[in-house]
Amino acid sequence: EVIRDSLPPSLRLAQEIVEQEDEAVARQHIDEAPEAVDPEFLSTLLAMAGRLNQAGEAEAAARLERLHRHAVGTSMRRKMQGGGDPPA
């Protein structure tokens, strides 16, 4: 718990998504924390899916890939609505 609290929001969200068994609830977590859906979050989900695939966990990997696509859509909608990060 202490370690999780010290993680950046994007990694905390990724951890919650992986631990959540119900995919609909995982999608809801993504929708409720759009500020945490950043490049680090997206790459973390893909990396985890890749590791699961290598370990022969195809269904779990496919689930994370679906959640990744959902998160990309959430991120794109947020940016289109003007809620994205300001240009550097």
A tleap script that builds the chain and sets N, CA, C and O, in Angstrom:
source leaprc.protein.ff14SB
mol = sequence {
  NGLU VAL ILE ARG ASP SER LEU PRO PRO SER
  LEU ARG LEU ALA GLN GLU ILE VAL GLU GLN
  GLU ASP GLU ALA VAL ALA ARG GLN HIE ILE
  ASP GLU ALA PRO GLU ALA VAL ASP PRO GLU
  PHE LEU SER THR LEU LEU ALA MET ALA GLY
  ARG LEU ASN GLN ALA GLY GLU ALA GLU ALA
  ALA ALA ARG LEU GLU ARG LEU HIE ARG HIE
  ALA VAL GLY THR SER MET ARG ARG LYS MET
  GLN GLY GLY GLY ASP PRO PRO CALA
}
set mol.1.N position { 0.832 -1.200 0.000 }
set mol.1.CA position { 0.000 0.000 0.000 }
set mol.1.C position { 0.867 1.250 0.000 }
set mol.1.O position { 0.610 2.170 -0.776 }
set mol.2.N position { 1.887 1.308 0.849 }
set mol.2.CA position { 2.765 2.477 0.920 }
set mol.2.C position { 3.502 2.677 -0.397 }
set mol.2.O position { 3.637 3.800 -0.883 }
set mol.3.N position { 3.980 1.566 -0.972 }
set mol.3.CA position { 4.696 1.652 -2.242 }
set mol.3.C position { 3.748 2.144 -3.330 }
set mol.3.O position { 4.111 3.015 -4.122 }
set mol.4.N position { 2.545 1.598 -3.375 }
set mol.4.CA position { 1.580 2.020 -4.382 }
set mol.4.C position { 1.293 3.506 -4.272 }
set mol.4.O position { 1.220 4.194 -5.291 }
set mol.5.N position { 1.131 4.014 -3.066 }
set mol.5.CA position { 0.837 5.429 -2.867 }
set mol.5.C position { 1.970 6.324 -3.345 }
set mol.5.O position { 1.741 7.487 -3.678 }
set mol.6.N position { 3.189 5.798 -3.383 }
set mol.6.CA position { 4.329 6.599 -3.808 }
set mol.6.C position { 4.505 6.592 -5.331 }
set mol.6.O position { 5.313 7.352 -5.864 }
set mol.7.N position { 3.757 5.743 -6.025 }
set mol.7.CA position { 3.861 5.679 -7.484 }
set mol.7.C position { 3.193 6.886 -8.134 }
set mol.7.O position { 2.270 7.471 -7.567 }
set mol.8.N position { 3.664 7.258 -9.330 }
set mol.8.CA position { 2.958 8.313 -10.061 }
set mol.8.C position { 1.541 7.847 -10.398 }
set mol.8.O position { 1.299 6.642 -10.478 }
set mol.9.N position { 0.600 8.775 -10.595 }
set mol.9.CA position { -0.787 8.399 -10.867 }
set mol.9.C position { -0.943 7.417 -12.027 }
set mol.9.O position { -1.785 6.521 -11.965 }
set mol.10.N position { -0.149 7.572 -13.074 }
set mol.10.CA position { -0.287 6.682 -14.230 }
set mol.10.C position { 0.068 5.245 -13.876 }
set mol.10.O position { -0.611 4.316 -14.314 }
set mol.11.N position { 1.112 5.052 -13.095 }
set mol.11.CA position { 1.503 3.690 -12.712 }
set mol.11.C position { 0.550 3.109 -11.675 }
set mol.11.O position { 0.305 1.902 -11.656 }
set mol.12.N position { 0.017 3.963 -10.818 }
set mol.12.CA position { -0.984 3.507 -9.839 }
set mol.12.C position { -2.219 2.998 -10.578 }
set mol.12.O position { -2.776 1.956 -10.235 }
set mol.13.N position { -2.644 3.761 -11.612 }
set mol.13.CA position { -3.809 3.349 -12.387 }
set mol.13.C position { -3.526 2.040 -13.117 }
set mol.13.O position { -4.380 1.154 -13.147 }
set mol.14.N position { -2.349 1.908 -13.701 }
set mol.14.CA position { -1.988 0.669 -14.396 }
set mol.14.C position { -2.064 -0.519 -13.440 }
set mol.14.O position { -2.565 -1.580 -13.813 }
set mol.15.N position { -1.582 -0.354 -12.235 }
set mol.15.CA position { -1.630 -1.425 -11.236 }
set mol.15.C position { -3.078 -1.789 -10.899 }
set mol.15.O position { -3.418 -2.966 -10.789 }
set mol.16.N position { -3.921 -0.774 -10.736 }
set mol.16.CA position { -5.337 -1.028 -10.442 }
set mol.16.C position { -5.999 -1.800 -11.582 }
set mol.16.O position { -6.781 -2.721 -11.347 }
set mol.17.N position { -5.680 -1.419 -12.812 }
set mol.17.CA position { -6.265 -2.056 -13.985 }
set mol.17.C position { -5.879 -3.539 -14.028 }
set mol.17.O position { -6.724 -4.401 -14.270 }
set mol.18.N position { -4.612 -3.822 -13.795 }
set mol.18.CA position { -4.130 -5.205 -13.838 }
set mol.18.C position { -4.790 -6.035 -12.744 }
set mol.18.O position { -5.130 -7.196 -12.972 }
set mol.19.N position { -4.973 -5.461 -11.573 }
set mol.19.CA position { -5.531 -6.201 -10.443 }
set mol.19.C position { -7.046 -6.370 -10.545 }
set mol.19.O position { -7.610 -7.257 -9.905 }
set mol.20.N position { -7.708 -5.533 -11.339 }
set mol.20.CA position { -9.163 -5.579 -11.454 }
set mol.20.C position { -9.574 -6.723 -12.382 }
set mol.20.O position { -9.196 -6.745 -13.554 }
set mol.21.N position { -10.344 -7.663 -11.858 }
set mol.21.CA position { -10.746 -8.825 -12.650 }
set mol.21.C position { -11.865 -8.500 -13.633 }
set mol.21.O position { -11.928 -9.087 -14.713 }
set mol.22.N position { -12.738 -7.581 -13.274 }
set mol.22.CA position { -13.880 -7.224 -14.117 }
set mol.22.C position { -13.447 -6.156 -15.123 }
set mol.22.O position { -13.098 -5.037 -14.747 }
set mol.23.N position { -13.477 -6.520 -16.406 }
set mol.23.CA position { -12.998 -5.597 -17.440 }
set mol.23.C position { -13.832 -4.320 -17.498 }
set mol.23.O position { -13.286 -3.245 -17.751 }
set mol.24.N position { -15.134 -4.413 -17.270 }
set mol.24.CA position { -15.993 -3.226 -17.276 }
set mol.24.C position { -15.595 -2.264 -16.156 }
set mol.24.O position { -15.591 -1.048 -16.348 }
set mol.25.N position { -15.266 -2.807 -15.001 }
set mol.25.CA position { -14.837 -1.978 -13.875 }
set mol.25.C position { -13.476 -1.348 -14.201 }
set mol.25.O position { -13.232 -0.188 -13.869 }
set mol.26.N position { -12.601 -2.109 -14.846 }
set mol.26.CA position { -11.289 -1.571 -15.237 }
set mol.26.C position { -11.473 -0.401 -16.199 }
set mol.26.O position { -10.787 0.614 -16.078 }
set mol.27.N position { -12.391 -0.534 -17.151 }
set mol.27.CA position { -12.675 0.572 -18.083 }
set mol.27.C position { -13.178 1.795 -17.328 }
set mol.27.O position { -12.818 2.930 -17.641 }
set mol.28.N position { -14.014 1.543 -16.331 }
set mol.28.CA position { -14.553 2.635 -15.520 }
set mol.28.C position { -13.427 3.357 -14.786 }
set mol.28.O position { -13.440 4.584 -14.687 }
set mol.29.N position { -12.456 2.608 -14.273 }
set mol.29.CA position { -11.298 3.227 -13.604 }
set mol.29.C position { -10.567 4.154 -14.577 }
set mol.29.O position { -10.169 5.260 -14.211 }
set mol.30.N position { -10.397 3.697 -15.811 }
set mol.30.CA position { -9.721 4.512 -16.824 }
set mol.30.C position { -10.529 5.778 -17.085 }
set mol.30.O position { -9.973 6.875 -17.133 }
set mol.31.N position { -11.838 5.627 -17.251 }
set mol.31.CA position { -12.701 6.776 -17.539 }
set mol.31.C position { -12.718 7.786 -16.397 }
set mol.31.O position { -12.859 8.986 -16.628 }
set mol.32.N position { -12.577 7.306 -15.182 }
set mol.32.CA position { -12.639 8.183 -14.004 }
set mol.32.C position { -11.316 8.869 -13.694 }
set mol.32.O position { -11.272 9.764 -12.850 }
set mol.33.N position { -10.240 8.467 -14.360 }
set mol.33.CA position { -8.928 9.063 -14.089 }
set mol.33.C position { -8.224 9.436 -15.394 }
set mol.33.O position { -7.109 8.979 -15.648 }
set mol.34.N position { -8.868 10.264 -16.226 }
set mol.34.CA position { -8.268 10.569 -17.534 }
set mol.34.C position { -6.919 11.264 -17.429 }
set mol.34.O position { -6.098 11.160 -18.340 }
set mol.35.N position { -6.681 11.968 -16.336 }
set mol.35.CA position { -5.393 12.657 -16.172 }
set mol.35.C position { -4.236 11.683 -15.997 }
set mol.35.O position { -3.080 12.040 -16.228 }
set mol.36.N position { -4.540 10.456 -15.590 }
set mol.36.CA position { -3.496 9.439 -15.400 }
set mol.36.C position { -3.213 8.659 -16.690 }
set mol.36.O position { -2.251 7.895 -16.763 }
set mol.37.N position { -4.055 8.859 -17.694 }
set mol.37.CA position { -3.864 8.163 -18.975 }
set mol.37.C position { -2.876 8.982 -19.801 }
set mol.37.O position { -3.253 9.831 -20.609 }
set mol.38.N position { -1.608 8.696 -19.566 }
set mol.38.CA position { -0.528 9.414 -20.243 }
set mol.38.C position { 0.345 8.400 -20.981 }
set mol.38.O position { 0.094 7.198 -20.899 }
set mol.39.N position { 1.365 8.867 -21.698 }
set mol.39.CA position { 2.214 7.920 -22.432 }
set mol.39.C position { 2.813 6.823 -21.556 }
set mol.39.O position { 2.954 5.683 -21.997 }
set mol.40.N position { 3.164 7.161 -20.323 }
set mol.40.CA position { 3.731 6.151 -19.418 }
set mol.40.C position { 2.703 5.057 -19.107 }
set mol.40.O position { 3.036 3.872 -19.097 }
set mol.41.N position { 1.474 5.455 -18.858 }
set mol.41.CA position { 0.402 4.494 -18.590 }
set mol.41.C position { 0.186 3.583 -19.796 }
set mol.41.O position { 0.116 2.361 -19.666 }
set mol.42.N position { 0.081 4.208 -20.981 }
set mol.42.CA position { -0.178 3.443 -22.197 }
set mol.42.C position { 0.955 2.463 -22.492 }
set mol.42.O position { 0.702 1.312 -22.849 }
set mol.43.N position { 2.195 2.911 -22.344 }
set mol.43.CA position { 3.320 2.006 -22.627 }
set mol.43.C position { 3.422 0.910 -21.569 }
set mol.43.O position { 3.844 -0.205 -21.876 }
set mol.44.N position { 3.046 1.208 -20.345 }
set mol.44.CA position { 3.056 0.192 -19.284 }
set mol.44.C position { 2.059 -0.921 -19.598 }
set mol.44.O position { 2.374 -2.102 -19.452 }
set mol.45.N position { 0.852 -0.538 -20.029 }
set mol.45.CA position { -0.132 -1.560 -20.368 }
set mol.45.C position { 0.353 -2.445 -21.507 }
set mol.45.O position { 0.195 -3.664 -21.459 }
set mol.46.N position { 0.949 -1.829 -22.540 }
set mol.46.CA position { 1.452 -2.624 -23.668 }
set mol.46.C position { 2.591 -3.535 -23.246 }
set mol.46.O position { 2.663 -4.684 -23.681 }
set mol.47.N position { 3.479 -3.030 -22.404 }
set mol.47.CA position { 4.599 -3.852 -21.930 }
set mol.47.C position { 4.088 -5.036 -21.120 }
set mol.47.O position { 4.586 -6.152 -21.268 }
set mol.48.N position { 3.106 -4.800 -20.274 }
set mol.48.CA position { 2.535 -5.879 -19.473 }
set mol.48.C position { 1.856 -6.906 -20.375 }
set mol.48.O position { 1.979 -8.109 -20.145 }
set mol.49.N position { 1.143 -6.441 -21.395 }
set mol.49.CA position { 0.491 -7.356 -22.334 }
set mol.49.C position { 1.544 -8.200 -23.054 }
set mol.49.O position { 1.344 -9.399 -23.252 }
set mol.50.N position { 2.650 -7.590 -23.443 }
set mol.50.CA position { 3.725 -8.319 -24.111 }
set mol.50.C position { 4.314 -9.400 -23.220 }
set mol.50.O position { 4.573 -10.515 -23.672 }
set mol.51.N position { 4.525 -9.067 -21.952 }
set mol.51.CA position { 5.065 -10.060 -21.018 }
set mol.51.C position { 4.088 -11.217 -20.813 }
set mol.51.O position { 4.491 -12.378 -20.736 }
set mol.52.N position { 2.801 -10.885 -20.727 }
set mol.52.CA position { 1.797 -11.938 -20.567 }
set mol.52.C position { 1.762 -12.845 -21.790 }
set mol.52.O position { 1.651 -14.065 -21.661 }
set mol.53.N position { 1.858 -12.253 -22.975 }
set mol.53.CA position { 1.888 -13.054 -24.199 }
set mol.53.C position { 3.072 -14.014 -24.194 }
set mol.53.O position { 2.933 -15.190 -24.530 }
set mol.54.N position { 4.239 -13.498 -23.809 }
set mol.54.CA position { 5.447 -14.336 -23.762 }
set mol.54.C position { 5.310 -15.460 -22.745 }
set mol.54.O position { 5.888 -16.534 -22.909 }
set mol.55.N position { 4.543 -15.204 -21.698 }
set mol.55.CA position { 4.354 -16.217 -20.661 }
set mol.55.C position { 3.231 -17.189 -21.012 }
set mol.55.O position { 2.890 -18.063 -20.216 }
set mol.56.N position { 2.656 -17.035 -22.207 }
set mol.56.CA position { 1.594 -17.936 -22.622 }
set mol.56.C position { 0.222 -17.578 -22.078 }
set mol.56.O position { -0.702 -18.390 -22.136 }
set mol.57.N position { 0.083 -16.387 -21.559 }
set mol.57.CA position { -1.193 -15.922 -20.995 }
set mol.57.C position { -1.922 -15.068 -22.033 }
set mol.57.O position { -2.121 -13.870 -21.834 }
set mol.58.N position { -2.316 -15.696 -23.141 }
set mol.58.CA position { -2.886 -14.964 -24.273 }
set mol.58.C position { -4.165 -14.212 -23.913 }
set mol.58.O position { -4.348 -13.076 -24.349 }
set mol.59.N position { -5.045 -14.815 -23.134 }
set mol.59.CA position { -6.311 -14.156 -22.794 }
set mol.59.C position { -6.077 -12.926 -21.923 }
set mol.59.O position { -6.687 -11.880 -22.142 }
set mol.60.N position { -5.198 -13.052 -20.939 }
set mol.60.CA position { -4.884 -11.903 -20.079 }
set mol.60.C position { -4.216 -10.796 -20.891 }
set mol.60.O position { -4.482 -9.614 -20.672 }
set mol.61.N position { -3.356 -11.177 -21.823 }
set mol.61.CA position { -2.696 -10.192 -22.690 }
set mol.61.C position { -3.721 -9.495 -23.570 }
set mol.61.O position { -3.669 -8.276 -23.736 }
set mol.62.N position { -4.655 -10.256 -24.138 }
set mol.62.CA position { -5.688 -9.669 -24.995 }
set mol.62.C position { -6.554 -8.697 -24.206 }
set mol.62.O position { -6.961 -7.658 -24.726 }
set mol.63.N position { -6.831 -9.032 -22.961 }
set mol.63.CA position { -7.618 -8.141 -22.091 }
set mol.63.C position { -6.902 -6.808 -21.911 }
set mol.63.O position { -7.520 -5.751 -22.032 }
set mol.64.N position { -5.592 -6.853 -21.622 }
set mol.64.CA position { -4.836 -5.612 -21.447 }
set mol.64.C position { -4.755 -4.832 -22.758 }
set mol.64.O position { -4.763 -3.601 -22.747 }
set mol.65.N position { -4.678 -5.528 -23.873 }
set mol.65.CA position { -4.658 -4.835 -25.161 }
set mol.65.C position { -5.989 -4.128 -25.417 }
set mol.65.O position { -6.011 -3.017 -25.948 }
set mol.66.N position { -7.089 -4.765 -25.044 }
set mol.66.CA position { -8.406 -4.115 -25.187 }
set mol.66.C position { -8.493 -2.894 -24.284 }
set mol.66.O position { -9.007 -1.852 -24.690 }
set mol.67.N position { -7.994 -3.020 -23.067 }
set mol.67.CA position { -8.008 -1.882 -22.146 }
set mol.67.C position { -7.090 -0.766 -22.646 }
set mol.67.O position { -7.392 0.413 -22.460 }
set mol.68.N position { -5.990 -1.127 -23.269 }
set mol.68.CA position { -5.091 -0.139 -23.862 }
set mol.68.C position { -5.832 0.646 -24.942 }
set mol.68.O position { -5.771 1.875 -24.968 }
set mol.69.N position { -6.530 -0.060 -25.832 }
set mol.69.CA position { -7.292 0.624 -26.887 }
set mol.69.C position { -8.338 1.553 -26.287 }
set mol.69.O position { -8.538 2.664 -26.776 }
set mol.70.N position { -9.005 1.099 -25.227 }
set mol.70.CA position { -9.993 1.946 -24.552 }
set mol.70.C position { -9.322 3.195 -23.987 }
set mol.70.O position { -9.853 4.300 -24.099 }
set mol.71.N position { -8.165 3.013 -23.387 }
set mol.71.CA position { -7.436 4.143 -22.797 }
set mol.71.C position { -6.977 5.126 -23.868 }
set mol.71.O position { -7.020 6.338 -23.655 }
set mol.72.N position { -6.537 4.614 -25.023 }
set mol.72.CA position { -6.139 5.502 -26.123 }
set mol.72.C position { -7.339 6.344 -26.549 }
set mol.72.O position { -7.211 7.550 -26.762 }
set mol.73.N position { -8.489 5.715 -26.670 }
set mol.73.CA position { -9.704 6.452 -27.024 }
set mol.73.C position { -10.039 7.511 -25.986 }
set mol.73.O position { -10.416 8.630 -26.336 }
set mol.74.N position { -9.905 7.166 -24.722 }
set mol.74.CA position { -10.159 8.126 -23.635 }
set mol.74.C position { -9.202 9.306 -23.738 }
set mol.74.O position { -9.604 10.460 -23.591 }
set mol.75.N position { -7.944 9.009 -23.990 }
set mol.75.CA position { -6.923 10.053 -24.113 }
set mol.75.C position { -7.213 10.965 -25.300 }
set mol.75.O position { -7.095 12.185 -25.192 }
set mol.76.N position { -7.586 10.382 -26.417 }
set mol.76.CA position { -7.880 11.178 -27.609 }
set mol.76.C position { -9.096 12.075 -27.385 }
set mol.76.O position { -9.088 13.243 -27.774 }
set mol.77.N position { -10.134 11.534 -26.764 }
set mol.77.CA position { -11.328 12.350 -26.478 }
set mol.77.C position { -10.972 13.505 -25.553 }
set mol.77.O position { -11.447 14.625 -25.739 }
set mol.78.N position { -10.148 13.234 -24.570 }
set mol.78.CA position { -9.751 14.283 -23.622 }
set mol.78.C position { -8.993 15.395 -24.339 }
set mol.78.O position { -9.234 16.576 -24.088 }
set mol.79.N position { -8.083 15.021 -25.227 }
set mol.79.CA position { -7.312 16.022 -25.958 }
set mol.79.C position { -8.194 16.825 -26.900 }
set mol.79.O position { -8.001 18.030 -27.056 }
set mol.80.N position { -9.161 16.165 -27.530 }
set mol.80.CA position { -10.057 16.857 -28.446 }
set mol.80.C position { -10.959 17.845 -27.708 }
set mol.80.O position { -11.397 18.844 -28.279 }
set mol.81.N position { -11.230 17.561 -26.450 }
set mol.81.CA position { -12.076 18.445 -25.639 }
set mol.81.C position { -11.254 19.529 -24.959 }
set mol.81.O position { -11.786 20.317 -24.177 }
set mol.82.N position { -9.958 19.572 -25.253 }
set mol.82.CA position { -9.105 20.613 -24.684 }
set mol.82.C position { -8.575 20.295 -23.306 }
set mol.82.O position { -8.086 21.188 -22.614 }
set mol.83.N position { -8.659 19.045 -22.891 }
set mol.83.CA position { -8.194 18.684 -21.562 }
set mol.83.C position { -6.814 18.062 -21.548 }
set mol.83.O position { -6.375 17.554 -20.516 }
set mol.84.N position { -6.126 18.093 -22.673 }
set mol.84.CA position { -4.800 17.493 -22.738 }
set mol.84.C position { -3.752 18.366 -22.103 }
set mol.84.O position { -4.040 19.477 -21.657 }
set mol.85.N position { -2.535 17.865 -22.061 }
set mol.85.CA position { -1.434 18.621 -21.505 }
set mol.85.C position { -1.117 19.801 -22.405 }
set mol.85.O position { -1.210 19.680 -23.626 }
set mol.86.N position { -0.744 20.945 -21.831 }
set mol.86.CA position { -0.372 22.095 -22.660 }
set mol.86.C position { 0.920 21.806 -23.401 }
set mol.86.O position { 1.752 21.035 -22.921 }
set mol.87.N position { 1.098 22.421 -24.574 }
set mol.87.CA position { 2.352 22.189 -25.320 }
set mol.87.C position { 3.560 22.596 -24.508 }
set mol.87.O position { 3.494 23.535 -23.714 }
set mol.88.N position { 4.658 21.899 -24.702 }
set mol.88.CA position { 5.887 22.196 -23.945 }
set mol.88.C position { 6.589 23.403 -24.527 }
set mol.88.O position { 7.639 23.807 -24.027 }
savepdb mol mol.pdb
quit
